[in-house]
Tab-separated table of C-alpha atoms in Angstrom:
chain	number	residue	atom	x	y	z
U	1	MET	CA	32.913	-13.076	14.319
U	2	ASN	CA	35.620	-15.515	15.374
U	3	PHE	CA	37.921	-13.909	17.865
U	4	PRO	CA	41.509	-15.072	18.181
U	5	SER	CA	41.326	-14.527	21.923
U	6	LYS	CA	38.742	-15.445	24.545
U	7	LEU	CA	39.731	-12.390	26.576
U	8	ILE	CA	38.884	-9.971	23.802
U	9	GLU	CA	35.737	-11.905	22.957
U	10	ASP	CA	34.497	-11.564	26.549
U	11	ALA	CA	35.291	-7.852	26.586
U	12	VAL	CA	33.491	-7.288	23.269
U	13	THR	CA	30.469	-9.265	24.497
U	14	GLU	CA	30.233	-7.218	27.683
U	15	ILE	CA	30.764	-3.847	25.956
U	16	SER	CA	28.178	-4.664	23.279
U	17	ARG	CA	25.553	-5.207	25.991
U	18	LEU	CA	25.479	-1.418	26.394
U	19	PRO	CA	22.607	0.282	24.561
U	20	GLY	CA	23.414	1.500	21.055
U	21	ILE	CA	26.748	-0.334	20.907
U	22	GLY	CA	27.004	-3.243	18.486
U	23	LYS	CA	29.742	-5.860	18.107
U	24	LYS	CA	31.767	-3.782	15.643
U	25	THR	CA	31.788	-0.673	17.833
U	26	ALA	CA	32.539	-2.816	20.877
U	27	LEU	CA	35.559	-4.300	19.095
U	28	ARG	CA	36.755	-0.836	18.121
U	29	LEU	CA	36.480	0.290	21.753
U	30	ALA	CA	38.248	-2.841	23.022
U	31	LEU	CA	41.133	-2.385	20.575
U	32	HIS	CA	41.327	1.272	21.577
U	33	LEU	CA	41.719	0.244	25.230
U	34	LEU	CA	44.455	-2.220	24.237
U	35	LYS	CA	46.416	0.593	22.612
U	36	GLN	CA	46.096	2.847	25.650
U	37	HIS	CA	48.015	2.645	28.880
U	38	GLU	CA	46.832	-0.026	31.316
U	39	ALA	CA	45.985	2.657	33.892
U	40	ASN	CA	43.277	4.093	31.621
U	41	THR	CA	41.384	0.808	31.500
U	42	GLU	CA	41.752	0.405	35.256
U	43	ALA	CA	40.407	3.926	35.830
U	44	LEU	CA	37.402	3.184	33.614
U	45	ALA	CA	36.672	-0.134	35.310
U	46	LEU	CA	37.017	1.406	38.773
U	47	ALA	CA	34.840	4.425	37.934
U	48	ILE	CA	31.916	2.362	36.672
U	49	THR	CA	32.172	-0.179	39.496
U	50	ARG	CA	32.308	2.536	42.175
U	51	MET	CA	29.442	4.414	40.575
U	52	ARG	CA	27.288	1.283	40.504
U	53	THR	CA	28.053	0.101	44.024
U	54	GLU	CA	28.425	3.355	45.962
U	55	ILE	CA	25.845	5.655	44.442
U	56	GLN	CA	22.856	6.616	46.552
U	57	TYR	CA	19.499	8.121	45.812
U	58	CYS	CA	18.486	11.262	47.685
U	59	LYS	CA	15.881	10.315	50.304
U	60	THR	CA	13.951	13.528	49.637
U	61	CYS	CA	13.924	14.019	45.857
U	62	HIS	CA	15.219	10.596	44.613
U	63	ASN	CA	17.895	12.234	42.489
U	64	ILE	CA	21.264	10.453	42.347
U	65	SER	CA	23.552	11.561	45.123
U	66	ASP	CA	26.815	10.796	46.881
U	67	ALA	CA	25.165	11.178	50.267
U	68	GLU	CA	21.831	10.454	51.917
U	69	GLU	CA	20.478	13.783	50.718
U	70	CYS	CA	21.531	15.420	47.434
U	71	SER	CA	23.348	18.736	47.082
U	72	ILE	CA	20.258	20.501	45.696
U	73	CYS	CA	17.993	19.388	48.554
U	74	ILE	CA	20.410	20.506	51.289
U	75	SER	CA	21.246	23.812	49.579
U	76	HIS	CA	19.956	26.916	51.371
U	77	ARG	CA	20.222	28.970	48.201
U	78	ARG	CA	17.474	26.995	46.483
U	79	ASP	CA	13.846	28.010	46.838
U	80	GLY	CA	12.111	25.241	48.764
U	81	SER	CA	8.640	26.626	47.998
U	82	LEU	CA	9.031	25.783	44.303
U	83	LEU	CA	9.128	22.111	43.288
U	84	CYS	CA	9.825	20.786	39.801
U	85	VAL	CA	8.586	17.257	39.086
U	86	VAL	CA	10.623	15.384	36.443
U	87	GLU	CA	10.722	11.901	34.999
U	88	ASP	CA	14.363	11.005	35.532
U	89	ILE	CA	17.830	12.186	36.440
U	90	ARG	CA	18.681	13.369	32.940
U	91	ASP	CA	15.818	15.865	33.128
U	92	VAL	CA	17.291	17.346	36.320
U	93	LEU	CA	20.614	17.824	34.505
U	94	ALA	CA	18.865	19.344	31.480
U	95	ILE	CA	16.923	21.861	33.592
U	96	GLU	CA	19.969	22.667	35.725
U	97	ASN	CA	21.885	23.478	32.534
U	98	THR	CA	19.335	26.176	31.646
U	99	ASN	CA	20.182	28.108	34.859
U	100	GLN	CA	16.535	29.243	34.868
U	101	PHE	CA	15.257	27.251	37.821
U	102	GLN	CA	16.179	27.977	41.430
U	103	GLY	CA	13.712	25.697	43.168
U	104	LYS	CA	14.060	22.037	44.142
U	105	TYR	CA	13.251	18.800	42.327
U	106	HIS	CA	11.281	15.615	42.664
U	107	VAL	CA	12.348	12.691	40.452
U	108	LEU	CA	9.444	10.338	39.675
U	109	GLY	CA	11.560	7.601	38.124
U	110	GLY	CA	9.280	7.274	35.091
U	111	VAL	CA	5.784	8.086	33.885
U	112	ILE	CA	2.506	6.201	34.153
U	113	SER	CA	2.393	3.726	31.257
U	114	PRO	CA	-0.228	0.961	31.394
U	115	ILE	CA	1.352	-0.685	28.318
U	116	GLN	CA	4.672	-1.091	30.113
U	117	GLY	CA	2.888	-2.032	33.320
U	118	ILE	CA	3.937	1.130	35.151
U	119	GLY	CA	1.197	2.361	37.467
U	120	PRO	CA	1.286	5.228	40.001
U	121	GLU	CA	2.573	2.801	42.689
U	122	GLU	CA	5.757	2.115	40.712
U	123	LEU	CA	6.646	5.814	40.745
U	124	LYS	CA	7.659	8.178	43.555
U	125	ILE	CA	4.172	9.762	43.613
U	126	GLU	CA	3.249	8.796	47.181
U	127	SER	CA	6.560	10.276	48.284
U	128	LEU	CA	5.764	13.517	46.400
U	129	LEU	CA	2.342	13.865	48.030
U	130	SER	CA	3.662	13.214	51.535
U	131	ARG	CA	6.542	15.620	50.850
U	132	VAL	CA	3.992	18.337	50.047
U	133	GLU	CA	1.982	17.441	53.159
U	134	VAL	CA	4.974	17.435	55.526
U	135	ALA	CA	6.254	20.726	54.083
U	136	ALA	CA	2.847	22.338	54.654
U	137	GLN	CA	3.490	22.264	58.416
U	138	SER	CA	6.763	24.233	58.392
U	139	ALA	CA	7.971	25.604	55.025
U	140	PRO	CA	5.080	25.085	52.611
U	141	ILE	CA	5.578	24.248	48.936
U	142	LYS	CA	3.660	26.946	47.072
U	143	GLU	CA	3.922	25.729	43.514
U	144	VAL	CA	4.623	22.410	41.822
U	145	ILE	CA	5.844	22.631	38.217
U	146	LEU	CA	5.193	19.499	36.190
U	147	ALA	CA	8.050	19.124	33.691
U	148	LEU	CA	7.173	15.805	32.058
U	149	SER	CA	7.538	14.765	28.426
U	150	ALA	CA	4.875	15.980	25.981
U	151	THR	CA	3.868	12.391	25.212
U	152	MET	CA	0.609	10.619	25.954
U	153	GLU	CA	2.157	8.935	28.999
U	154	GLY	CA	3.662	12.210	30.198
U	155	ASP	CA	0.355	14.040	29.821
U	156	THR	CA	-1.532	11.257	31.611
U	157	THR	CA	0.908	11.449	34.505
U	158	SER	CA	0.667	15.260	34.615
U	159	PHE	CA	-3.139	15.048	34.693
U	160	TYR	CA	-3.058	12.457	37.506
U	161	LEU	CA	-0.541	14.458	39.532
U	162	ALA	CA	-2.356	17.777	39.018
U	163	LYS	CA	-5.550	16.241	40.412
U	164	LYS	CA	-3.825	14.744	43.462
U	165	LEU	CA	-1.738	17.859	44.158
U	166	LYS	CA	-4.652	20.249	43.931
U	167	GLU	CA	-6.362	18.230	46.668
U	168	LYS	CA	-3.391	19.169	48.861
U	169	GLY	CA	-3.974	22.839	48.111
U	170	VAL	CA	-0.828	23.680	46.146
U	171	GLN	CA	-0.679	25.585	42.896
U	172	VAL	CA	0.166	23.294	39.981
U	173	SER	CA	1.674	24.409	36.676
U	174	SER	CA	3.172	22.729	33.659
U	175	ILE	CA	6.133	23.825	31.552
U	176	ALA	CA	4.972	25.573	28.377
U	177	ARG	CA	4.381	23.565	25.211
U	178	GLY	CA	4.805	25.466	21.986
U	179	ILE	CA	7.089	26.277	19.115
U	180	PRO	CA	10.755	25.751	20.031
U	181	VAL	CA	12.921	28.862	20.036
U	182	GLY	CA	14.295	29.222	16.509
U	183	GLY	CA	11.526	26.996	15.119
U	184	GLU	CA	9.621	28.045	12.016
U	185	LEU	CA	5.836	28.058	11.906
U	186	GLU	CA	5.479	26.173	8.651
U	187	PHE	CA	7.580	23.221	9.874
U	188	THR	CA	5.790	22.919	13.219
U	189	ASP	CA	3.333	20.026	13.463
U	190	GLU	CA	-0.342	20.971	13.688
U	191	VAL	CA	-0.861	19.649	17.238
U	192	THR	CA	1.973	21.772	18.649
U	193	LEU	CA	0.875	24.792	16.643
U	194	GLY	CA	-2.775	24.357	17.693
U	195	ARG	CA	-1.738	24.054	21.328
U	196	SER	CA	0.513	27.104	21.105
U	197	ILE	CA	-2.450	29.144	19.881
U	198	MET	CA	-4.759	27.845	22.595
U	199	THR	CA	-2.216	28.531	25.349
U	200	ARG	CA	-1.095	31.871	23.884
U	201	ILE	CA	0.612	34.345	26.178
U	202	ASN	CA	-0.873	37.766	26.699
U	203	TYR	CA	1.780	40.405	25.967
U	204	ALA	CA	0.278	42.847	28.461
U	205	THR	CA	0.485	40.474	31.417
U	206	GLU	CA	3.830	38.914	30.544
M	1	MET	CA	27.255	19.794	32.810
M	2	ASN	CA	26.973	19.958	36.568
M	3	PHE	CA	26.548	16.502	37.992
M	4	PRO	CA	24.754	16.000	41.284
M	5	SER	CA	27.179	13.232	42.139
M	6	LYS	CA	30.971	12.967	41.930
M	7	LEU	CA	30.656	9.224	41.354
M	8	ILE	CA	28.574	9.613	38.227
M	9	GLU	CA	30.739	12.488	37.040
M	10	ASP	CA	33.856	10.311	37.277
M	11	ALA	CA	32.147	7.475	35.439
M	12	VAL	CA	30.937	9.814	32.685
M	13	THR	CA	34.404	11.343	32.350
M	14	GLU	CA	36.042	7.936	32.017
M	15	ILE	CA	33.443	6.567	29.586
M	16	SER	CA	33.625	9.690	27.413
M	17	ARG	CA	37.372	9.146	26.957
M	18	LEU	CA	36.471	6.288	24.610
M	19	PRO	CA	36.608	7.234	20.922
M	20	GLY	CA	33.319	8.394	19.427
M	21	ILE	CA	31.581	8.681	22.805
M	22	GLY	CA	30.714	12.181	23.987
M	23	LYS	CA	29.481	13.370	27.378
M	24	LYS	CA	25.814	12.868	26.513
M	25	THR	CA	26.257	9.296	25.312
M	26	ALA	CA	28.504	8.562	28.302
M	27	LEU	CA	25.772	9.789	30.654
M	28	ARG	CA	23.210	7.641	28.864
M	29	LEU	CA	25.465	4.580	29.265
M	30	ALA	CA	26.156	5.384	32.935
M	31	LEU	CA	22.439	5.739	33.705
M	32	HIS	CA	21.817	2.496	31.829
M	33	LEU	CA	24.330	0.716	34.070
M	34	LEU	CA	22.642	2.198	37.150
M	35	LYS	CA	19.333	0.673	36.073
M	36	GLN	CA	20.856	-2.755	35.470
M	37	HIS	CA	21.823	-5.327	38.075
M	38	GLU	CA	25.109	-4.673	39.856
M	39	ALA	CA	26.549	-7.932	38.477
M	40	ASN	CA	26.363	-6.593	34.908
M	41	THR	CA	28.596	-3.633	35.716
M	42	GLU	CA	31.006	-5.913	37.570
M	43	ALA	CA	31.157	-8.277	34.592
M	44	LEU	CA	31.902	-5.381	32.248
M	45	ALA	CA	34.604	-3.952	34.520
M	46	LEU	CA	36.206	-7.363	34.991
M	47	ALA	CA	36.126	-8.206	31.276
M	48	ILE	CA	37.892	-5.024	30.197
M	49	THR	CA	40.430	-5.174	33.022
M	50	ARG	CA	41.268	-8.826	32.330
M	51	MET	CA	41.508	-8.160	28.610
M	52	ARG	CA	43.887	-5.257	29.155
M	53	THR	CA	46.124	-6.945	31.700
M	54	GLU	CA	46.158	-10.574	30.546
M	55	ILE	CA	46.127	-10.339	26.775
M	56	GLN	CA	49.267	-11.351	24.899
M	57	TYR	CA	50.528	-10.780	21.418
M	58	CYS	CA	51.528	-13.808	19.359
M	59	LYS	CA	55.342	-13.944	19.204
M	60	THR	CA	55.210	-15.078	15.572
M	61	CYS	CA	52.513	-13.000	13.875
M	62	HIS	CA	51.828	-10.286	16.537
M	63	ASN	CA	48.099	-10.964	16.473
M	64	ILE	CA	46.289	-10.758	19.827
M	65	SER	CA	46.312	-14.078	21.608
M	66	ASP	CA	45.557	-15.760	24.920
M	67	ALA	CA	48.848	-17.652	24.779
M	68	GLU	CA	52.413	-17.075	23.646
M	69	GLU	CA	51.504	-18.158	20.129
M	70	CYS	CA	48.084	-17.547	18.560
M	71	SER	CA	45.628	-20.222	17.460
M	72	ILE	CA	46.214	-19.508	13.765
M	73	CYS	CA	50.008	-19.799	14.023
M	74	ILE	CA	49.918	-23.132	15.870
M	75	SER	CA	47.200	-24.610	13.643
M	76	HIS	CA	48.367	-27.461	11.372
M	77	ARG	CA	45.422	-26.953	9.066
M	78	ARG	CA	46.661	-23.551	7.941
M	79	ASP	CA	49.022	-23.257	4.996
M	80	GLY	CA	52.324	-21.970	6.351
M	81	SER	CA	53.692	-21.257	2.870
M	82	LEU	CA	51.166	-18.468	2.360
M	83	LEU	CA	51.505	-15.317	4.455
M	84	CYS	CA	49.082	-12.408	4.538
M	85	VAL	CA	50.474	-9.088	5.790
M	86	VAL	CA	47.886	-6.806	7.414
M	87	GLU	CA	47.878	-3.508	9.245
M	88	ASP	CA	46.097	-4.470	12.436
M	89	ILE	CA	44.054	-7.044	14.286
M	90	ARG	CA	40.747	-5.913	12.829
M	91	ASP	CA	42.004	-6.775	9.366
M	92	VAL	CA	42.752	-10.335	10.509
M	93	LEU	CA	39.170	-10.631	11.759
M	94	ALA	CA	37.792	-9.155	8.511
M	95	ILE	CA	39.778	-11.588	6.325
M	96	GLU	CA	38.960	-14.534	8.601
M	97	ASN	CA	35.270	-13.718	8.198
M	98	THR	CA	35.538	-14.147	4.418
M	99	ASN	CA	36.593	-17.807	4.846
M	100	GLN	CA	38.700	-17.365	1.710
M	101	PHE	CA	42.152	-17.454	3.211
M	102	GLN	CA	43.797	-20.585	4.626
M	103	GLY	CA	47.313	-19.267	5.109
M	104	LYS	CA	48.832	-17.477	8.079
M	105	TYR	CA	49.122	-13.801	9.031
M	106	HIS	CA	51.610	-11.157	9.933
M	107	VAL	CA	50.276	-8.095	11.761
M	108	LEU	CA	52.385	-4.978	11.110
M	109	GLY	CA	50.749	-2.821	13.759
M	110	GLY	CA	50.297	0.119	11.379
M	111	VAL	CA	51.565	1.508	8.076
M	112	ILE	CA	54.495	3.752	7.242
M	113	SER	CA	53.347	7.339	7.758
M	114	PRO	CA	56.005	10.074	7.884
M	115	ILE	CA	53.359	12.633	8.909
M	116	GLN	CA	52.489	10.636	12.039
M	117	GLY	CA	56.162	9.840	12.606
M	118	ILE	CA	55.760	6.129	11.892
M	119	GLY	CA	58.783	4.743	10.095
M	120	PRO	CA	59.595	1.111	9.182
M	121	GLU	CA	61.304	0.625	12.580
M	122	GLU	CA	58.033	1.279	14.438
M	123	LEU	CA	56.343	-1.593	12.604
M	124	LYS	CA	56.878	-5.353	12.721
M	125	ILE	CA	58.763	-5.296	9.405
M	126	GLU	CA	62.101	-6.597	10.698
M	127	SER	CA	60.191	-9.443	12.325
M	128	LEU	CA	58.467	-10.208	8.993
M	129	LEU	CA	61.743	-10.317	7.082
M	130	SER	CA	63.465	-12.546	9.627
M	131	ARG	CA	60.352	-14.754	9.716
M	132	VAL	CA	60.674	-15.247	5.949
M	133	GLU	CA	64.396	-15.949	6.340
M	134	VAL	CA	64.044	-18.455	9.166
M	135	ALA	CA	61.198	-20.235	7.348
M	136	ALA	CA	63.364	-20.543	4.233
M	137	GLN	CA	65.537	-23.137	6.041
M	138	SER	CA	62.750	-25.579	6.919
M	139	ALA	CA	59.253	-24.800	5.606
M	140	PRO	CA	59.670	-21.920	3.151
M	141	ILE	CA	57.096	-19.173	2.715
M	142	LYS	CA	56.285	-19.204	-1.005
M	143	GLU	CA	54.041	-16.175	-1.293
M	144	VAL	CA	53.417	-13.057	0.751
M	145	ILE	CA	50.090	-11.323	0.123
M	146	LEU	CA	50.083	-7.639	1.028
M	147	ALA	CA	46.589	-6.754	2.282
M	148	LEU	CA	47.058	-3.117	3.283
M	149	SER	CA	44.658	-0.205	2.894
M	150	ALA	CA	44.397	1.415	-0.530
M	151	THR	CA	45.631	4.738	0.879
M	152	MET	CA	48.841	6.582	0.155
M	153	GLU	CA	50.393	5.283	3.380
M	154	GLY	CA	49.226	1.741	2.649
M	155	ASP	CA	50.608	1.841	-0.882
M	156	THR	CA	53.928	3.263	0.328
M	157	THR	CA	54.216	0.455	2.868
M	158	SER	CA	53.301	-2.164	0.245
M	159	PHE	CA	55.939	-0.784	-2.107
M	160	TYR	CA	58.583	-0.817	0.639
M	161	LEU	CA	57.692	-4.356	1.736
M	162	ALA	CA	57.552	-5.682	-1.832
M	163	LYS	CA	61.103	-4.442	-2.458
M	164	LYS	CA	62.464	-5.927	0.778
M	165	LEU	CA	60.624	-9.230	0.363
M	166	LYS	CA	61.679	-9.758	-3.233
M	167	GLU	CA	65.284	-9.513	-2.046
M	168	LYS	CA	64.530	-12.575	0.078
M	169	GLY	CA	63.330	-14.433	-2.980
M	170	VAL	CA	59.619	-14.836	-2.156
M	171	GLN	CA	56.734	-14.124	-4.471
M	172	VAL	CA	54.872	-10.970	-3.440
M	173	SER	CA	51.287	-10.147	-4.365
M	174	SER	CA	48.719	-7.562	-3.339
M	175	ILE	CA	44.982	-7.978	-2.838
M	176	ALA	CA	43.065	-6.762	-5.879
M	177	ARG	CA	41.889	-3.154	-6.092
M	178	GLY	CA	38.844	-2.560	-8.212
M	179	ILE	CA	35.119	-2.084	-8.267
M	180	PRO	CA	33.444	-3.546	-5.153
M	181	VAL	CA	31.070	-6.450	-5.753
M	182	GLY	CA	27.647	-4.893	-6.313
M	183	GLY	CA	29.197	-1.554	-7.221
M	184	GLU	CA	28.060	0.333	-10.285
M	185	LEU	CA	30.488	1.701	-12.851
M	186	GLU	CA	29.067	5.197	-13.012
M	187	PHE	CA	29.399	5.728	-9.252
M	188	THR	CA	32.977	4.430	-9.030
M	189	ASP	CA	35.645	7.134	-8.665
M	190	GLU	CA	37.964	7.562	-11.646
M	191	VAL	CA	41.134	6.402	-9.857
M	192	THR	CA	39.573	3.072	-8.870
M	193	LEU	CA	38.017	2.654	-12.285
M	194	GLY	CA	41.280	3.523	-14.036
M	195	ARG	CA	43.184	1.066	-11.867
M	196	SER	CA	40.620	-1.660	-12.425
M	197	ILE	CA	41.131	-1.301	-16.198
M	198	MET	CA	44.919	-1.333	-15.913
M	199	THR	CA	44.908	-4.415	-13.672
M	200	ARG	CA	42.171	-6.186	-15.651
M	201	ILE	CA	41.860	-9.931	-15.275
M	202	ASN	CA	42.210	-12.157	-18.320
M	203	TYR	CA	39.156	-14.421	-18.546
M	204	ALA	CA	41.123	-17.173	-20.236
M	205	THR	CA	43.700	-17.471	-17.468
M	206	GLU	CA	41.343	-16.983	-14.552
C-alpha cells in the first residue's frame, strides 16, 4: 500500500504490530481515530503509555497491580489457606468472573514447555514453594488448586508442581476436566469423555 | 470484568472504544503490550498522537496529506484533466493500488444520505464544482469519473453530481458496474446481472 502521508503510514505500521491486526484493519482504525475528536486519541495514547510504564506486579502472587501488593492479596475477605495456581493474568480474570473462588492466587507466568525453552526456572515456581513454606509458620496454606490448561504442557507443569508441593505437606488438587456444561456426549472428544468417566463424581459424596 | 488494576482497566476501556474491538480483544492487546518492550508501546502512542495532531487535509482534493497540498495534487506526472471523485481516503488508496488511474482525485468525505442527515452541504461538493470552474480558465478538467459505492446513497450522490457537473460543461462518467472478475454468472445477484446486460460493452468499439 502506498500511503499519501508518512504520518498515517507510521500509525498504520505501529497499529498493525499488534497481534491479530493486519494492515487493512490498522488503516481502518487509524482513519477512525482521524474522524474522532483529538482528545480521544490522546486518551488512548496516554492510557497505554501509563499502563506500560506504571504497572507493577504483585510481589506475592505476581498478578498485575497498581501497588506493590495486589488488591486480592491484601484483602482480608479472601481465604488465605486456599491458593489457586494459574498460568497468566487472564486466567485470574476468568476465575474471578465465575464468583466461585474466594481464595488467593499465584500467577506462574507460563507453563513448562521444553520446545519453547521454558523450564521451571523461568516460571514463578520457586516463589510459590517459598510462599507455601513461609505461610506454614503463621497462616498455613491448606490446599493448592492447580488451574492450568488441559494441554500437554499444562499437565506436565501440574504434575511437576503436585510433586514439589506434596513434599511441603499441602493438599494439592486440580480443577475438574470433563464435559463442558451444556456439552453433548456425542460431540465430546474421546479423551475428554474417557477422562470424565475415570474421574467420575460419586453422587452420594457430592 | 473486574480488573485488578486501574491502569489496565483504563487501557482496556480506551482500546475497546476502537471499532470492532471488544473488551476481550482489548485485554489481549493490552497484555500483549505489557509483554513487549516499553519502547514499542511508546512508539505506538507517539505514532497515533502525531498522526492525529499533525495530519493535514490537501486544500485541493481533501485527501490526507503531510503538507498543505498532497503528493498526488502537486505531481506533474498525473493527468490534471482527469478527475476521479471518491467517497473517502480508503477509496483513493484502493484505486491507487490498481495502478490503472493516472489522473487526480477529489475526496467528498461521504455520500448524500438523508437518513444520516448528510446533505450536499456537508460534503466537498461546492469545492469540486469551483475546482472545475477555476480549472476551466487555465488547464481544464475534461472528464470527471464518479467512483462512488454502488449503494442507493452512492447512486443518489452520483446522480446529483452528474447533473451539477454537466452544467459546467465537463464530461461525466461512472466506474463500470457488473460482474466482478472471476465471478460466476449463476452466483451474481439479478440486479447486478441485469445492469451488466443493460450497460454491455460493444466488442467492436472497445
